Coordinates of C-alpha atoms in Angstrom, one line a residue:
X24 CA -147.0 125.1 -56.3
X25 CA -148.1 128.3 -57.2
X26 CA -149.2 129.7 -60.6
X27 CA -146.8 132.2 -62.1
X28 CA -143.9 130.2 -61.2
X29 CA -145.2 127.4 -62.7
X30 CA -146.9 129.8 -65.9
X31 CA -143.0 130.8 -66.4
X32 CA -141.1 127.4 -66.2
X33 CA -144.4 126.8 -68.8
X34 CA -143.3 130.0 -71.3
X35 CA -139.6 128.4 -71.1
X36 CA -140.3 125.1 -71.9
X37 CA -142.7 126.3 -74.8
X38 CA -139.8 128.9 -76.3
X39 CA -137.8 125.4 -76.1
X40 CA -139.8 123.2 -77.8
X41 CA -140.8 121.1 -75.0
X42 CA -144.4 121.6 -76.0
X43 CA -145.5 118.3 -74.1
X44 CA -144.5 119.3 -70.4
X45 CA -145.5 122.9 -71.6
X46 CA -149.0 122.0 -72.0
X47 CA -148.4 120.2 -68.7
X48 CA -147.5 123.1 -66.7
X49 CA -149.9 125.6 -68.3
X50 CA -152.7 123.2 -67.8
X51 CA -151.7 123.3 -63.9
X52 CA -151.2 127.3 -63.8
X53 CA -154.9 127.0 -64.8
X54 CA -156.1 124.8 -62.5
X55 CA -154.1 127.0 -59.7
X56 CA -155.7 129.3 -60.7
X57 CA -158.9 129.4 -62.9
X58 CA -158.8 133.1 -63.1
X59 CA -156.0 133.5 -65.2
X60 CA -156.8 134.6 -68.9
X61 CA -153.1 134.5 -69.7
X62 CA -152.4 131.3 -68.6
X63 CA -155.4 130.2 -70.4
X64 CA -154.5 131.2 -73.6
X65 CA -150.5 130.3 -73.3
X66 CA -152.3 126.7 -73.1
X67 CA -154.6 127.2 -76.3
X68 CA -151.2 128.6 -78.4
X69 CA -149.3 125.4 -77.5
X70 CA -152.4 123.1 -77.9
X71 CA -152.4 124.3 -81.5
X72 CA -148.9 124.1 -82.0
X73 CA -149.4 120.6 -81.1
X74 CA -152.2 119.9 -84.0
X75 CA -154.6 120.0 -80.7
X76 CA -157.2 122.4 -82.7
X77 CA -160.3 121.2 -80.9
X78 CA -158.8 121.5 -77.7
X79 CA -156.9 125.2 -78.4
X80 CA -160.4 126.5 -79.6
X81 CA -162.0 125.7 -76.3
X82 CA -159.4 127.0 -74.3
X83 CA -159.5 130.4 -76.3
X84 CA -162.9 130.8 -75.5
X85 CA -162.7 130.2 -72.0
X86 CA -160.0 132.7 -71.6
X87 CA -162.3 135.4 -73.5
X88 CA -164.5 134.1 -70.7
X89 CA -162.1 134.9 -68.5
X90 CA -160.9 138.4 -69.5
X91 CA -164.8 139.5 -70.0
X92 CA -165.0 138.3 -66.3
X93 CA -162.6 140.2 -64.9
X94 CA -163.1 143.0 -67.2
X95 CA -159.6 142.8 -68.9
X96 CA -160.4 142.5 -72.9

């Protein structure tokens, strides 16, 4: 599977509700590929929608990471 498909059937779940299998598909755009700021933070935004605080925070600051990597702030 590759990543933007499976970032966008991510976004549609989300806008649905489906938070779980949202964070599930975000959480594998990521780990398609790890150099994807975007997918990155769509993860943190539905980890804290979940109450997932810890978890979003991290995930925000390793897509900064990400961005300041690629040069994309």
């Amino acid at each position: 599977m590759r990543s933007r498909p499976t970032n966008n059937l991510a976004v549609i779940l989300a806008s649905r509700g489906d938070l779980v299998h949202a964070a599930e598909h975000f959480r594998e755009a990521v780990r398609l590929s790890r150099m994807r700021p975007r997918c990155t933070s769509e993860l943190a935004e539905v980890l804290e929608q979940q109450g997932m605080h810890e978890e979003a925070q991290r995930q925000l600051a390793e897509a900064q990471r990400l961005r300041e990597l690629s040069g994309t702030h």
